[in-house]
């Protein structure tokens, strides 16, 4: 059976070149980067090189602004808790949005239990945050604003430059979870006034369990894990050298290939969307029609449950998601679609197709052959469908 992987927002397949770069560090170059002898120095050199690769990929002013972590989740935790703690004497108010990844939402909820106050900004029907609503939410106690660059479920790209400029005007730190944006849209920290930014290795064809928190020089932040003097005293623990080397290589490749990759993904995604629209009735597009990641297509199939579509596609070798990988297994409608004001009945039938660099036109055409009969069969069995028609 053909296998078509369309769940690249959940994770990506690690690139061959990344594995090649990592192999020596999984075998012969095993030193601890903090050791002074030549084994340690070899590991340290690899870390320095990866830090430079990431800094150049992001457009950071200095490699010292790059902190390696265990992934996007830890980076979000470090950014939010770290700044909240360091700024506690100045204020106790944070601002985020209702559509963040659970790594941000649940970190904010944990801080609320510790006495912090959090404002969750609403979004419009496309998932966009308004710059005006941010301006109104900032008060004298506000110490941090955390808004995702692009949403993982619907792909909507937020007006991050404008939002970050408001924060800068008001003297409030700004963090962005850029895990989904990096490698997919062009990006440069030299023209983006954010203070902190999270990224993850496994979303850009690198290894799992490694990520980065960019911390602009001068930003006040406390460590959340305590131990040795690793990572500029901001993240204790012996560095995961092989994974960090892989992440560095993934960044280098992503930067070089982005323009071609972008064009290719848009073409494939639009082929999929147009095919679905021409072959299947009662379909709606979730997310912004233009301000959207090139690889992400979230559509609602009216009268159906996303879970049954997912399972039927899986039997044909096609991997998709009903939204966020972290919420599958529950039948609650997605918090993102709910915040966008999508009718819960429509949100139930949402399917996220997230494309990647391995996908081909043949993959898309295979989906366009298998999907319409599945939808028809499921609708024929659905009592909702008869009532609606
Ligand atoms: C995947 C993801 C994360 C979590 O990253 P991990 O490296 O898996 O911990 C955080 N934010 C967004 C938007 C994501 O898509």
Tab-separated table of C-alpha atoms and ligand atoms in Angstrom:
chain	number	residue	atom	x	y	z
A	1	UNK	CA	0.000	0.000	0.000
A	2	UNK	CA	1.097	3.530	-0.719
A	3	UNK	CA	2.073	5.534	2.380
A	4	UNK	CA	1.380	9.264	2.357
A	5	UNK	CA	2.484	11.269	5.379
A	6	UNK	CA	0.542	14.522	5.701
A	7	UNK	CA	1.120	15.212	9.401
A	8	UNK	CA	4.279	17.328	9.224
A	9	UNK	CA	3.009	19.850	11.779
A	10	UNK	CA	3.067	17.018	14.346
A	11	UNK	CA	6.579	15.940	13.388
A	12	UNK	CA	8.788	15.564	10.332
A	13	UNK	CA	11.016	12.777	9.039
A	14	UNK	CA	14.629	13.507	9.928
A	15	UNK	CA	16.718	14.281	6.851
A	16	UNK	CA	19.468	11.936	5.706
A	17	UNK	CA	22.016	14.802	5.819
A	18	UNK	CA	21.048	15.490	9.445
A	19	UNK	CA	21.574	11.867	10.436
A	20	UNK	CA	24.960	11.861	8.656
A	21	UNK	CA	26.028	14.949	10.591
A	22	UNK	CA	24.959	13.383	13.902
A	23	UNK	CA	26.518	9.916	13.512
A	24	UNK	CA	30.108	10.779	14.567
A	25	UNK	CA	28.731	12.317	17.786
A	26	UNK	CA	26.702	9.209	18.563
A	27	UNK	CA	29.805	7.049	18.171
A	28	UNK	CA	33.373	8.355	18.439
A	29	UNK	CA	33.080	11.987	19.544
A	30	UNK	CA	31.466	11.377	22.907
A	31	UNK	CA	33.168	13.937	25.154
A	32	UNK	CA	31.342	16.182	27.598
A	33	UNK	CA	31.384	19.705	26.167
A	34	UNK	CA	32.286	21.073	29.624
A	35	UNK	CA	35.467	18.954	29.892
A	36	UNK	CA	38.796	20.638	29.329
A	37	UNK	CA	40.622	17.718	27.620
A	38	UNK	CA	40.592	17.086	23.902
A	39	UNK	CA	37.511	14.827	24.072
A	40	UNK	CA	35.610	17.682	25.655
A	41	UNK	CA	37.037	20.285	23.287
A	42	UNK	CA	35.866	18.297	20.266
A	43	UNK	CA	32.310	18.288	21.643
A	44	UNK	CA	32.581	21.982	22.508
A	45	UNK	CA	33.666	22.800	18.941
A	46	UNK	CA	30.597	20.967	17.604
A	47	UNK	CA	28.328	22.923	19.963
A	48	UNK	CA	29.894	26.224	18.923
A	49	UNK	CA	29.439	25.378	15.269
A	50	UNK	CA	25.760	24.444	15.779
A	51	UNK	CA	25.178	27.633	17.774
A	52	UNK	CA	26.582	29.636	14.856
A	53	UNK	CA	24.383	27.752	12.373
A	54	UNK	CA	21.252	28.476	14.424
A	55	UNK	CA	22.193	32.128	14.991
A	56	UNK	CA	22.695	32.632	11.264
A	57	UNK	CA	19.417	30.824	10.439
A	58	UNK	CA	17.508	33.124	12.812
A	59	UNK	CA	19.439	36.283	12.026
A	60	UNK	CA	20.473	36.651	15.699
A	61	UNK	CA	23.038	39.330	16.532
A	62	UNK	CA	25.245	36.885	18.453
A	63	UNK	CA	25.479	33.088	18.958
A	64	UNK	CA	25.398	33.783	22.709
A	65	UNK	CA	21.705	34.560	22.327
A	66	UNK	CA	21.050	30.897	21.411
A	67	UNK	CA	20.200	28.531	24.305
A	68	UNK	CA	19.803	24.824	23.540
A	69	UNK	CA	16.901	23.053	25.266
A	70	UNK	CA	15.112	19.711	25.032
A	71	UNK	CA	12.535	21.051	22.543
A	72	UNK	CA	9.803	23.566	21.845
A	73	UNK	CA	7.920	22.733	25.039
A	74	UNK	CA	10.899	23.395	27.295
A	75	UNK	CA	11.741	26.584	25.373
A	76	UNK	CA	8.196	27.895	25.923
A	77	UNK	CA	8.365	26.988	29.637
A	78	UNK	CA	11.762	28.639	30.077
A	79	UNK	CA	10.715	31.814	28.267
A	80	UNK	CA	7.447	32.290	30.132
A	81	UNK	CA	8.328	31.089	33.636
A	82	UNK	CA	11.861	32.454	33.392
A	83	UNK	CA	10.747	35.998	32.548
A	84	UNK	CA	7.735	35.894	34.911
A	85	UNK	CA	10.016	34.942	37.819
A	86	UNK	CA	12.759	37.437	36.957
A	87	UNK	CA	10.216	40.271	36.635
A	88	UNK	CA	8.082	39.335	39.647
A	89	UNK	CA	8.993	42.494	41.598
A	90	UNK	CA	7.936	44.636	38.623
A	91	UNK	CA	4.583	43.050	37.863
A	92	UNK	CA	2.508	39.873	37.786
A	93	UNK	CA	0.506	40.181	34.560
A	94	UNK	CA	1.081	38.189	31.359
A	95	UNK	CA	-0.697	38.342	28.002
A	96	UNK	CA	-1.082	35.448	25.561
A	97	UNK	CA	-3.777	34.249	23.149
A	98	UNK	CA	-6.556	31.679	23.241
A	99	UNK	CA	-5.052	29.683	20.342
A	100	UNK	CA	-1.554	28.942	21.646
A	101	UNK	CA	-0.007	25.483	21.704
A	102	UNK	CA	-0.582	23.642	24.999
A	103	UNK	CA	3.105	24.231	25.862
A	104	UNK	CA	2.269	27.940	26.235
A	105	UNK	CA	-1.349	27.663	27.454
A	106	UNK	CA	-0.630	25.184	30.233
A	107	UNK	CA	2.493	27.065	31.334
A	108	UNK	CA	0.347	30.187	31.716
A	109	UNK	CA	-2.301	28.225	33.609
A	110	UNK	CA	0.384	26.912	35.962
A	111	UNK	CA	1.542	30.493	36.620
A	112	UNK	CA	-2.064	31.502	37.363
A	113	UNK	CA	-2.065	28.878	40.132
A	114	UNK	CA	1.027	30.611	41.524
A	115	UNK	CA	-0.807	33.925	41.685
A	116	UNK	CA	0.063	35.494	38.333
A	117	UNK	CA	-2.694	37.060	36.218
A	118	UNK	CA	-3.024	36.093	32.564
A	119	UNK	CA	-5.055	37.672	29.756
A	120	UNK	CA	-5.943	35.318	26.892
A	121	UNK	CA	-6.528	37.507	23.821
A	122	UNK	CA	-9.363	36.435	21.503
A	123	UNK	CA	-8.918	35.836	17.753
A	124	UNK	CA	-11.169	36.545	14.779
A	125	UNK	CA	-12.828	33.958	12.537
A	126	UNK	CA	-9.500	33.396	10.710
A	127	UNK	CA	-7.483	32.960	13.896
A	128	UNK	CA	-5.884	36.421	13.755
A	129	UNK	CA	-5.025	38.372	16.912
A	130	UNK	CA	-5.768	42.096	16.690
A	131	UNK	CA	-2.985	44.563	17.398
A	132	UNK	CA	-5.549	46.867	18.962
A	133	UNK	CA	-6.747	44.253	21.450
A	134	UNK	CA	-3.134	43.727	22.522
A	135	UNK	CA	-2.654	47.464	22.998
A	136	UNK	CA	-5.740	47.607	25.246
A	137	UNK	CA	-4.710	44.598	27.322
A	138	UNK	CA	-1.332	46.001	28.385
A	139	UNK	CA	-1.318	47.493	31.886
A	140	UNK	CA	1.291	48.767	34.341
A	141	UNK	CA	1.695	45.238	35.777
A	142	UNK	CA	2.297	43.549	32.392
A	143	UNK	CA	5.741	41.934	32.203
A	144	UNK	CA	5.482	39.508	29.269
A	145	UNK	CA	3.485	39.001	26.067
A	146	UNK	CA	3.633	35.567	24.405
A	147	UNK	CA	2.015	35.182	20.972
A	148	UNK	CA	2.681	32.354	18.522
A	149	UNK	CA	4.148	33.211	15.122
A	150	UNK	CA	1.970	30.748	13.231
A	151	UNK	CA	-0.723	28.417	14.486
A	152	UNK	CA	-0.063	24.671	14.332
A	153	UNK	CA	-3.678	23.640	13.681
A	154	UNK	CA	-4.927	26.093	11.065
A	155	UNK	CA	-1.635	27.656	9.916
A	156	UNK	CA	-2.709	31.282	10.401
A	157	UNK	CA	0.308	33.633	10.520
A	158	UNK	CA	-0.022	36.356	13.152
A	159	UNK	CA	1.074	39.979	12.540
A	160	UNK	CA	4.107	39.376	14.768
A	161	UNK	CA	6.100	42.434	13.702
A	162	UNK	CA	3.242	44.820	14.539
A	163	UNK	CA	2.425	42.994	17.792
A	164	UNK	CA	6.070	42.991	18.892
A	165	UNK	CA	6.380	46.689	18.069
A	166	UNK	CA	3.487	47.471	20.413
A	167	UNK	CA	5.269	45.530	23.155
A	168	UNK	CA	8.495	47.405	22.494
A	169	UNK	CA	6.750	50.797	22.596
A	170	UNK	CA	5.300	49.901	25.979
A	171	UNK	CA	8.517	48.417	27.360
A	172	UNK	CA	7.112	44.897	27.793
A	173	UNK	CA	9.064	41.736	26.876
A	174	UNK	CA	7.735	39.835	23.852
A	175	UNK	CA	8.065	36.069	23.311
A	176	UNK	CA	6.948	34.203	20.210
A	177	UNK	CA	6.523	30.446	19.783
A	178	UNK	CA	7.900	30.204	16.239
A	179	UNK	CA	8.039	26.401	16.153
A	180	UNK	CA	5.693	26.149	13.145
A	181	UNK	CA	6.882	29.227	11.272
A	182	UNK	CA	10.605	28.452	11.070
A	183	UNK	CA	11.699	26.733	7.904
A	184	UNK	CA	8.363	27.521	6.266
A	185	UNK	CA	8.320	31.286	5.879
A	186	UNK	CA	11.169	33.749	5.502
A	187	UNK	CA	12.417	35.030	8.747
A	188	UNK	CA	15.005	37.405	10.197
A	189	UNK	CA	15.451	38.486	13.805
A	190	UNK	CA	17.394	41.580	12.755
A	191	UNK	CA	14.125	43.114	11.539
A	192	UNK	CA	11.808	41.513	14.125
A	193	UNK	CA	11.764	43.180	17.557
A	194	UNK	CA	11.057	40.069	19.670
A	195	UNK	CA	12.991	39.415	22.881
A	196	UNK	CA	12.497	35.657	23.050
A	197	UNK	CA	11.683	32.998	20.464
A	198	UNK	CA	11.113	29.236	20.701
A	199	UNK	CA	11.996	26.665	18.069
A	200	UNK	CA	12.050	22.868	17.875
A	201	UNK	CA	14.314	20.473	15.969
A	202	UNK	CA	11.804	17.836	14.935
A	203	UNK	CA	9.472	20.266	13.166
A	204	UNK	CA	12.230	21.223	10.679
A	205	UNK	CA	13.496	17.736	9.670
A	206	UNK	CA	15.907	17.594	12.599
A	207	UNK	CA	15.955	15.212	15.595
A	208	UNK	CA	13.355	15.040	18.353
A	209	UNK	CA	14.150	16.155	21.893
A	210	UNK	CA	16.135	19.247	20.993
A	211	UNK	CA	15.145	22.873	20.613
A	212	UNK	CA	16.284	26.431	21.053
A	213	UNK	CA	15.269	29.437	23.048
A	214	UNK	CA	16.573	32.647	21.504
A	215	UNK	CA	17.069	35.261	24.247
A	216	UNK	CA	17.917	38.765	23.068
A	217	UNK	CA	20.964	40.171	24.859
A	218	UNK	CA	19.985	42.037	28.031
A	219	UNK	CA	16.644	40.251	28.559
A	220	UNK	CA	16.035	39.495	32.241
A	221	UNK	CA	15.272	35.800	32.724
A	222	UNK	CA	15.740	33.246	35.515
A	223	UNK	CA	16.711	29.622	34.957
A	224	UNK	CA	13.932	27.100	35.680
A	225	UNK	CA	16.221	24.083	36.140
A	226	UNK	CA	19.245	24.482	38.385
A	227	UNK	CA	22.592	22.720	38.158
A	228	UNK	CA	25.855	23.389	36.342
A	229	UNK	CA	26.886	26.460	34.401
A	230	UNK	CA	25.738	25.206	30.999
A	231	UNK	CA	24.188	27.403	28.292
A	232	UNK	CA	25.188	30.815	29.713
A	233	UNK	CA	23.781	29.738	33.127
A	234	UNK	CA	20.278	29.663	31.677
A	235	UNK	CA	19.773	25.932	31.168
A	236	UNK	CA	21.655	23.483	33.359
A	237	UNK	CA	22.427	19.954	32.178
A	238	UNK	CA	25.003	18.272	29.934
A	239	UNK	CA	24.246	19.271	26.363
A	240	UNK	CA	22.767	16.683	23.988
A	241	UNK	CA	25.610	17.104	21.498
A	242	UNK	CA	24.435	14.724	18.713
A	243	UNK	CA	20.935	16.237	18.650
A	244	UNK	CA	22.287	19.786	18.751
A	245	UNK	CA	24.622	19.013	15.833
A	246	UNK	CA	21.603	17.651	13.922
A	247	UNK	CA	19.549	20.734	14.708
A	248	UNK	CA	22.351	23.000	13.475
A	249	UNK	CA	22.598	21.102	10.204
A	250	UNK	CA	18.794	21.150	9.769
A	251	UNK	CA	18.848	24.954	10.161
A	252	UNK	CA	21.610	25.347	7.617
A	253	UNK	CA	19.713	23.281	5.050
A	254	UNK	CA	16.368	24.961	5.785
A	255	UNK	CA	17.791	28.422	5.185
A	256	UNK	CA	19.250	27.444	1.819
A	257	UNK	CA	16.167	25.628	0.544
A	258	UNK	CA	13.375	27.821	1.888
A	259	UNK	CA	12.431	29.757	-1.281
A	260	UNK	CA	12.076	26.610	-3.439
A	261	UNK	CA	10.424	24.655	-0.645
A	262	UNK	CA	7.883	27.419	-0.074
A	263	UNK	CA	6.825	27.483	-3.731
A	264	UNK	CA	6.585	23.700	-3.920
A	265	UNK	CA	4.472	23.379	-0.757
A	266	UNK	CA	2.028	26.087	-1.839
A	267	UNK	CA	1.523	24.397	-5.210
A	268	UNK	CA	0.888	20.982	-3.628
A	269	UNK	CA	-1.365	22.374	-0.925
A	270	UNK	CA	-3.466	24.302	-3.427
A	271	UNK	CA	-3.727	21.234	-5.670
A	272	UNK	CA	-5.094	19.344	-2.651
A	273	UNK	CA	-7.525	22.106	-1.687
A	274	UNK	CA	-8.847	22.632	-5.204
A	275	UNK	CA	-9.227	18.879	-5.680
A	276	UNK	CA	-11.188	18.545	-2.438
A	277	UNK	CA	-13.428	21.515	-3.292
A	278	UNK	CA	-14.213	20.184	-6.755
A	279	UNK	CA	-14.901	16.604	-5.661
A	280	UNK	CA	-16.579	16.959	-2.251
A	281	UNK	CA	-19.585	19.123	-1.246
A	282	UNK	CA	-20.122	20.846	2.152
A	283	UNK	CA	-16.464	21.599	2.879
A	284	UNK	CA	-15.184	24.693	4.700
A	285	UNK	CA	-11.667	26.089	4.983
A	286	UNK	CA	-10.444	26.886	8.517
A	287	UNK	CA	-7.667	29.465	8.968
A	288	UNK	CA	-6.776	32.572	7.024
A	289	UNK	CA	-7.090	32.141	3.233
A	290	UNK	CA	-3.793	33.971	2.518
A	291	UNK	CA	-1.960	34.678	5.785
A	292	UNK	CA	-1.310	30.997	6.279
A	293	UNK	CA	1.636	28.580	6.386
A	294	UNK	CA	2.406	27.222	2.902
A	295	UNK	CA	2.083	23.601	4.047
A	296	UNK	CA	-1.094	23.706	6.137
A	297	UNK	CA	-4.649	22.968	5.029
A	298	UNK	CA	-7.364	22.589	7.679
A	299	UNK	CA	-10.784	21.788	6.270
A	300	UNK	CA	-14.096	20.860	7.838
A	301	UNK	CA	-16.238	18.088	6.365
A	302	UNK	CA	-19.737	18.923	7.476
A	303	UNK	CA	-21.920	16.252	9.158
A	304	UNK	CA	-18.902	14.090	10.103
A	305	UNK	CA	-16.500	13.333	12.940
A	306	UNK	CA	-12.856	14.063	12.143
A	307	UNK	CA	-11.784	10.925	14.025
A	308	UNK	CA	-13.659	8.597	11.667
A	309	UNK	CA	-12.207	10.327	8.608
A	310	UNK	CA	-8.721	10.063	10.115
A	311	UNK	CA	-9.095	6.330	10.838
A	312	UNK	CA	-10.481	5.586	7.370
A	313	UNK	CA	-7.638	7.503	5.701
A	314	UNK	CA	-5.160	5.660	7.927
A	315	UNK	CA	-6.451	2.347	6.571
A	316	UNK	CA	-5.464	3.601	3.107
A	317	UNK	CA	-1.970	4.567	4.300
A	318	UNK	CA	-2.710	8.299	4.559
A	319	UNK	CA	-1.652	10.059	7.782
A	320	UNK	CA	-3.481	13.255	8.770
A	321	UNK	CA	-4.573	14.848	12.019
A	322	UNK	CA	-7.794	16.164	13.489
A	323	UNK	CA	-6.017	19.249	14.771
A	324	UNK	CA	-3.280	19.168	17.290
A	325	UNK	CA	-1.487	15.883	17.927
A	326	UNK	CA	-1.651	16.715	21.602
A	327	UNK	CA	-5.437	16.782	21.716
A	328	UNK	CA	-6.186	13.657	19.681
A	329	UNK	CA	-7.758	10.923	21.723
A	330	UNK	CA	-10.273	13.365	23.136
A	331	UNK	CA	-13.488	14.147	21.311
A	332	UNK	CA	-13.604	17.730	22.506
A	333	UNK	CA	-13.597	20.258	19.676
A	334	UNK	CA	-10.253	21.963	19.180
A	335	UNK	CA	-9.629	25.012	21.395
A	336	UNK	CA	-8.311	26.822	18.325
A	337	UNK	CA	-11.451	26.318	16.219
A	338	UNK	CA	-13.601	27.123	19.256
A	339	UNK	CA	-11.717	30.407	19.784
A	340	UNK	CA	-12.264	31.212	16.095
A	341	UNK	CA	-15.991	30.936	16.743
A	342	UNK	CA	-16.485	27.880	14.520
A	343	UNK	CA	-19.731	26.075	15.296
A	344	UNK	CA	-18.810	22.984	17.401
A	345	UNK	CA	-20.772	20.776	14.989
A	346	UNK	CA	-18.571	21.998	12.107
A	347	UNK	CA	-15.364	21.865	14.159
A	348	UNK	CA	-15.993	18.130	14.796
A	349	UNK	CA	-15.381	17.350	11.141
A	350	UNK	CA	-12.055	19.188	10.882
A	351	UNK	CA	-9.048	17.506	9.294
A	352	UNK	CA	-5.573	18.991	9.166
A	353	UNK	CA	-3.379	18.125	6.205
A	354	UNK	CA	0.187	19.325	6.838
A	355	UNK	CA	2.553	18.781	3.938
A	356	UNK	CA	6.309	18.370	3.943
A	357	UNK	CA	9.360	18.260	1.733
A	358	UNK	CA	8.941	14.559	0.849
A	359	UNK	CA	5.424	14.976	-0.576
A	360	UNK	CA	4.801	14.709	-4.317
A	361	UNK	CA	1.962	15.404	-6.757
A	362	UNK	CA	1.346	11.646	-6.832
A	363	UNK	CA	0.767	11.718	-3.051
A	364	UNK	CA	-1.822	14.447	-3.455
A	365	UNK	CA	-3.556	12.691	-6.332
A	366	UNK	CA	-3.686	9.486	-4.276
A	367	UNK	CA	-5.442	11.395	-1.460
A	368	UNK	CA	-7.832	12.922	-3.987
A	369	UNK	CA	-8.702	9.408	-5.197
A	370	UNK	CA	-9.171	7.848	-1.743
A	371	UNK	CA	-10.822	10.700	0.180
A	372	UNK	CA	-14.092	11.382	-1.752
A	373	UNK	CA	-15.486	7.815	-1.456
A	374	UNK	CA	-14.585	7.753	2.270
A	375	UNK	CA	-16.465	11.003	2.868
A	376	UNK	CA	-19.438	9.760	0.837
A	377	UNK	CA	-19.563	6.434	2.700
A	378	UNK	CA	-19.338	8.096	6.120
A	379	UNK	CA	-21.983	10.649	5.213
A	380	UNK	CA	-24.316	7.916	3.973
A	381	UNK	CA	-24.068	6.431	7.482
A	382	UNK	CA	-24.446	9.756	9.292
A	383	UNK	CA	-27.907	10.659	10.618
A	384	UNK	CA	-26.804	14.320	10.628
A	385	UNK	CA	-26.256	14.246	6.885
A	386	UNK	CA	-29.854	13.172	6.082
A	387	UNK	CA	-31.260	15.845	8.340
A	388	UNK	CA	-29.054	18.502	6.781
A	389	UNK	CA	-30.092	17.623	3.242
B	1	LIG	C1	5.265	21.046	18.258
B	1	LIG	C2	5.036	22.381	18.855
B	1	LIG	C3	5.550	22.705	20.125
B	1	LIG	C4	6.272	21.700	20.990
B	1	LIG	O1	7.558	21.390	20.522
B	1	LIG	P1	8.250	20.037	21.050
B	1	LIG	O2	9.643	20.126	20.505
B	1	LIG	O3	7.464	18.907	20.454
B	1	LIG	O4	8.218	20.051	22.527
B	1	LIG	C5	5.337	23.972	20.603
B	1	LIG	N1	4.661	24.887	19.884
B	1	LIG	C6	4.163	24.627	18.671
B	1	LIG	C7	3.424	25.686	17.918
B	1	LIG	C8	4.321	23.357	18.110
B	1	LIG	O5	3.805	23.093	16.920
